Short mmCIF file of C-alpha atoms in Angstrom, two decimals:
data_model
loop_
_atom_site.label_atom_id
_atom_site.label_comp_id
_atom_site.label_asym_id
_atom_site.label_seq_id
_atom_site.Cartn_x
_atom_site.Cartn_y
_atom_site.Cartn_z
CA MET A 1 0.00 0.00 0.00
CA ARG A 2 1.45 3.38 -1.05
CA ASN A 3 1.11 6.51 1.08
CA LEU A 4 0.92 9.49 -1.27
CA LEU A 5 1.53 13.08 -0.16
CA LEU A 6 0.25 15.84 -2.41
CA GLU A 7 0.74 19.59 -2.23
CA ILE A 8 -2.29 21.51 -3.43
CA CYS A 9 -3.44 25.13 -3.56
CA TYR A 10 -6.94 26.52 -3.62
CA ASP A 11 -9.12 29.60 -3.77
CA GLY A 12 -11.43 29.16 -0.79
CA SER A 13 -14.00 31.77 -1.85
CA GLN A 14 -16.68 29.26 -2.84
CA TYR A 15 -16.01 26.71 -0.10
CA HIS A 16 -16.99 26.28 3.53
CA GLY A 17 -13.45 25.43 4.56
CA TRP A 18 -11.52 22.19 4.11
CA GLN A 19 -13.37 19.60 6.15
CA VAL A 20 -16.37 17.72 4.75
CA GLN A 21 -19.75 19.00 5.98
CA LYS A 22 -23.25 17.60 5.49
CA ASN A 23 -24.93 20.66 3.99
CA ALA A 24 -22.09 22.73 2.53
CA LEU A 25 -19.49 22.37 -0.22
CA THR A 26 -15.90 21.97 1.03
CA VAL A 27 -12.47 21.56 -0.53
CA GLN A 28 -12.11 18.07 0.94
CA GLU A 29 -15.33 16.95 -0.75
CA VAL A 30 -14.36 18.11 -4.24
CA PHE A 31 -10.87 16.66 -3.78
CA GLN A 32 -12.27 13.29 -2.70
CA ASN A 33 -14.56 13.36 -5.73
CA ALA A 34 -11.57 13.80 -8.05
CA VAL A 35 -9.59 11.08 -6.24
CA GLU A 36 -12.52 8.69 -6.61
CA LYS A 37 -12.64 9.26 -10.36
CA VAL A 38 -8.91 8.61 -10.77
CA PHE A 39 -8.52 5.69 -8.34
CA CYS A 40 -12.02 4.21 -8.74
CA SER A 41 -12.54 4.18 -4.97
CA ARG A 42 -13.72 6.62 -2.26
CA LEU A 43 -10.34 6.93 -0.50
CA ASP A 44 -9.77 8.49 2.92
CA VAL A 45 -8.12 11.85 2.17
CA LYS A 46 -6.38 13.44 5.15
CA GLY A 47 -5.56 17.16 5.30
CA CYS A 48 -2.87 19.15 7.09
CA SER A 49 -5.21 21.77 8.57
CA ARG A 50 -8.86 22.77 9.05
CA THR A 51 -9.15 26.03 7.17
CA ASP A 52 -12.30 28.10 7.69
CA SER A 53 -14.97 29.13 5.21
CA GLY A 54 -13.57 31.60 2.67
CA VAL A 55 -9.93 31.01 3.65
CA HIS A 56 -7.38 30.27 0.91
CA ALA A 57 -4.26 28.12 0.66
CA ASN A 58 -1.11 28.84 -1.30
CA SER A 59 0.26 25.55 -0.01
CA TYR A 60 -1.80 22.77 1.57
CA PHE A 61 -0.89 19.10 1.98
CA VAL A 62 -3.10 16.04 1.75
CA SER A 63 -2.38 12.33 1.83
CA PHE A 64 -4.16 9.10 1.01
CA ARG A 65 -3.27 5.43 0.64
CA THR A 66 -3.70 3.38 -2.50
CA ASP A 67 -2.57 0.06 -3.93
CA LYS A 68 -2.69 1.37 -7.51
CA ASN A 69 0.70 1.97 -9.15
CA ILE A 70 -0.08 5.17 -11.03
CA GLU A 71 3.09 7.25 -11.52
CA THR A 72 3.15 10.36 -9.33
CA GLU A 73 3.39 12.72 -12.32
CA LYS A 74 0.34 11.07 -13.86
CA VAL A 75 -1.51 11.40 -10.54
CA ILE A 76 -0.97 15.16 -10.70
CA MET A 77 -2.22 15.43 -14.28
CA ALA A 78 -5.21 13.13 -13.72
CA LEU A 79 -6.44 14.87 -10.56
CA ASN A 80 -6.08 18.31 -12.13
CA THR A 81 -8.27 17.10 -14.98
CA TYR A 82 -11.14 16.36 -12.60
CA LEU A 83 -10.67 19.08 -9.99
CA PRO A 84 -12.59 22.39 -10.30
CA LYS A 85 -10.59 25.36 -11.61
CA ASP A 86 -10.16 26.86 -8.13
CA VAL A 87 -8.25 23.82 -6.79
CA ALA A 88 -4.96 22.47 -8.19
CA VAL A 89 -2.42 19.77 -7.36
CA LEU A 90 1.14 21.11 -7.37
CA SER A 91 3.16 18.01 -6.52
CA CYS A 92 2.88 14.35 -5.51
CA LYS A 93 5.33 11.94 -3.89
CA GLU A 94 5.40 8.72 -1.90
CA VAL A 95 6.13 9.07 1.82
CA GLU A 96 6.74 6.70 4.72
CA ASP A 97 3.83 4.64 5.98
CA ASP A 98 3.63 6.47 9.33
CA PHE A 99 3.62 9.95 7.76
CA HIS A 100 0.52 12.04 8.53
CA PRO A 101 -0.05 15.44 6.83
CA ARG A 102 -1.36 16.98 10.06
CA TYR A 103 0.51 15.29 12.90
CA SER A 104 3.90 15.28 11.14
CA VAL A 105 3.88 19.08 10.72
CA LYS A 106 6.74 21.00 12.38
CA SER A 107 5.37 24.46 11.67
CA LYS A 108 2.86 26.36 9.55
CA GLU A 109 2.99 29.85 8.14
CA TYR A 110 -0.08 31.97 7.46
CA VAL A 111 -0.24 35.28 5.66
CA TYR A 112 -3.10 37.73 6.07
CA LYS A 113 -3.63 40.26 3.27
CA LEU A 114 -5.19 43.63 3.94
CA TYR A 115 -6.00 46.21 1.27
CA ASN A 116 -5.41 49.68 2.70
CA GLY A 117 -6.60 51.80 -0.23
CA LYS A 118 -9.18 54.51 0.39
CA ILE A 119 -11.54 53.14 -2.26
CA ARG A 120 -12.48 49.46 -2.30
CA ASN A 121 -11.07 47.31 -5.06
CA PRO A 122 -13.79 45.01 -6.52
CA PHE A 123 -11.12 42.55 -7.70
CA LEU A 124 -9.92 42.00 -4.13
CA ASN A 125 -13.32 41.43 -2.49
CA HIS A 126 -12.66 37.74 -1.90
CA TYR A 127 -8.88 37.95 -1.49
CA ALA A 128 -8.06 40.77 0.95
CA TYR A 129 -9.75 42.66 3.79
CA HIS A 130 -10.49 46.27 2.85
CA TYR A 131 -9.43 48.39 5.82
CA ARG A 132 -9.75 52.13 5.24
CA TYR A 133 -7.91 53.59 8.23
CA PRO A 134 -4.25 54.53 7.67
CA ILE A 135 -1.85 51.83 8.90
CA ASP A 136 1.60 52.34 10.38
CA ALA A 137 3.09 48.99 9.31
CA GLU A 138 6.45 49.65 10.96
CA TYR A 139 4.77 50.34 14.28
CA LEU A 140 2.61 47.20 14.04
CA ASN A 141 5.64 45.12 13.04
CA LYS A 142 7.37 46.25 16.23
CA GLU A 143 4.30 45.58 18.38
CA ALA A 144 3.72 42.15 16.76
CA LYS A 145 7.03 40.86 18.15
CA ALA A 146 5.19 40.40 21.48
CA PHE A 147 3.48 37.37 19.91
CA ILE A 148 6.80 35.57 19.45
CA GLY A 149 7.40 32.91 22.09
CA THR A 150 5.52 30.10 23.83
CA TYR A 151 2.28 31.22 25.46
CA ASP A 152 -1.17 30.01 26.35
CA PHE A 153 -3.12 31.65 23.51
CA CYS A 154 -6.60 30.80 24.82
CA GLY A 155 -7.44 34.53 24.63
CA PHE A 156 -6.82 34.32 20.88
CA CYS A 157 -9.13 31.43 20.18
CA SER A 158 -12.77 31.29 19.11
CA ALA A 159 -15.28 30.31 21.78
CA HIS A 160 -16.44 27.51 19.45
CA SER A 161 -13.14 25.64 19.79
CA ASP A 162 -13.04 22.48 21.87
CA VAL A 163 -9.23 22.21 21.98
CA GLU A 164 -7.93 21.55 25.50
CA ASP A 165 -4.24 22.41 25.00
CA THR A 166 -4.08 26.07 23.97
CA VAL A 167 -0.31 26.54 24.35
CA ARG A 168 1.43 27.39 21.07
CA SER A 169 4.92 28.51 20.09
CA VAL A 170 5.06 31.42 17.65
CA LYS A 171 8.37 31.48 15.80
CA ASN A 172 8.02 34.67 13.81
CA PHE A 173 5.62 37.50 13.09
CA LYS A 174 6.16 40.20 10.47
CA VAL A 175 4.00 43.09 9.31
CA PHE A 176 4.99 44.94 6.15
CA LYS A 177 3.42 47.16 3.51
CA GLU A 178 3.76 47.15 -0.26
CA ASN A 179 1.91 50.05 -1.88
CA ASP A 180 -1.71 49.70 -0.68
CA MET A 181 -1.32 46.10 0.51
CA VAL A 182 -0.41 45.26 4.11
CA TYR A 183 0.79 41.74 4.93
CA PHE A 184 0.71 40.00 8.32
CA LYS A 185 2.92 36.90 8.19
CA VAL A 186 3.09 34.51 11.15
CA GLU A 187 4.78 31.13 11.68
CA ALA A 188 4.07 28.80 14.61
CA ASP A 189 4.14 25.15 15.57
CA GLY A 190 0.35 25.21 15.38
CA PHE A 191 -2.65 27.52 15.51
CA LEU A 192 -5.92 27.60 17.41
CA TYR A 193 -9.32 28.15 15.81
CA ASN A 194 -9.38 31.74 14.40
CA MET A 195 -6.06 32.48 16.13
CA VAL A 196 -4.42 34.30 13.19
CA ARG A 197 -7.53 36.33 12.43
CA ILE A 198 -7.78 37.40 16.10
CA MET A 199 -4.07 38.29 16.11
CA VAL A 200 -4.61 40.52 13.08
CA GLY A 201 -7.73 42.06 14.61
CA THR A 202 -5.77 42.80 17.80
CA LEU A 203 -3.00 44.52 15.86
CA LEU A 204 -5.64 46.62 14.13
CA PHE A 205 -6.94 47.60 17.58
CA ILE A 206 -3.38 48.70 18.40
CA ASN A 207 -3.31 50.67 15.14
CA GLU A 208 -6.52 52.43 16.21
CA GLY A 209 -5.26 53.15 19.73
CA LYS A 210 -7.80 50.82 21.37
CA ILE A 211 -4.89 48.85 22.80
CA LYS A 212 -1.98 51.00 23.92
CA GLU A 213 1.64 50.70 22.83
CA GLY A 214 3.47 47.96 24.72
CA GLU A 215 0.29 46.38 26.16
CA LEU A 216 0.09 43.38 23.84
CA GLU A 217 2.19 41.09 26.03
CA ALA A 218 -0.16 41.75 28.96
CA VAL A 219 -3.17 41.06 26.72
CA ILE A 220 -1.67 37.70 25.72
CA LYS A 221 -0.82 36.72 29.29
CA SER A 222 -4.28 37.71 30.53
CA GLN A 223 -5.74 34.79 28.53
CA ASN A 224 -8.88 36.91 28.24
CA ARG A 225 -10.58 36.92 24.82
CA LYS A 226 -12.36 40.19 25.67
CA ARG A 227 -9.02 42.03 25.95
CA ALA A 228 -7.95 41.03 22.44
CA GLY A 229 -9.25 42.56 19.22
CA LYS A 230 -12.00 41.56 16.84
CA THR A 231 -11.73 38.54 14.55
CA ALA A 232 -10.58 39.81 11.15
CA PRO A 233 -12.66 38.62 8.15
CA PRO A 234 -11.69 35.27 6.55
CA GLN A 235 -11.09 36.35 2.96
CA GLY A 236 -7.68 37.87 3.73
CA LEU A 237 -6.26 34.67 5.23
CA TYR A 238 -3.99 32.24 3.36
CA LEU A 239 -2.23 29.11 4.56
CA ASN A 240 1.13 29.99 3.02
CA LYS A 241 3.65 27.29 3.96
CA VAL A 242 3.72 23.96 5.77
CA LYS A 243 7.03 22.61 7.05
CA TYR A 244 7.71 18.94 7.81
#
């Protein structure tokens, strides 16, 4: 039995996240449909992360097991034939039997895109959050360094999460601006439900003066969701890199 690992990318605009749901279309469902057509069986497709509705992925990893000896390059071409245009397979390789796309992850990197132009851009509606207030990216980059380290991030987690262990190690956090686009890039060993979007919303609170300079560390350590900022909208969020 072969264990295949595939890197994919997708535009999440039309999907209710990755994981299969009863009454909503998800990326996992359309991917399983394509796999079934190629391998003539409804295989168990495992994903590296549970992305939310409307969230995108520049790099996402899935795996499944099969006893069919289709060459990896042909797997890529065949799946891309059956997948919808907003999902694509980038690579495919065989991995060890005990490899799991989620539990073997060493770190993940997300990027959040914010459009800071005064007038909304219709072409970015599904791909960046339109935020009209002026942003001091250098100031937010300095403040964001407070996220780096190992903390209990329960104050940066949605109330709908049922995760018991809320300690995560953030390895890096950068905020930078290119013309009217502002990017929030964060790498950690793992993320809680809505954690990145709440981090971004908190930095926007700092930008607006609702959280004072130098207070972010205290907000984190308070473990109080009410002290953090709002949850930023999903369309600006991209799973950017997964490291194994």
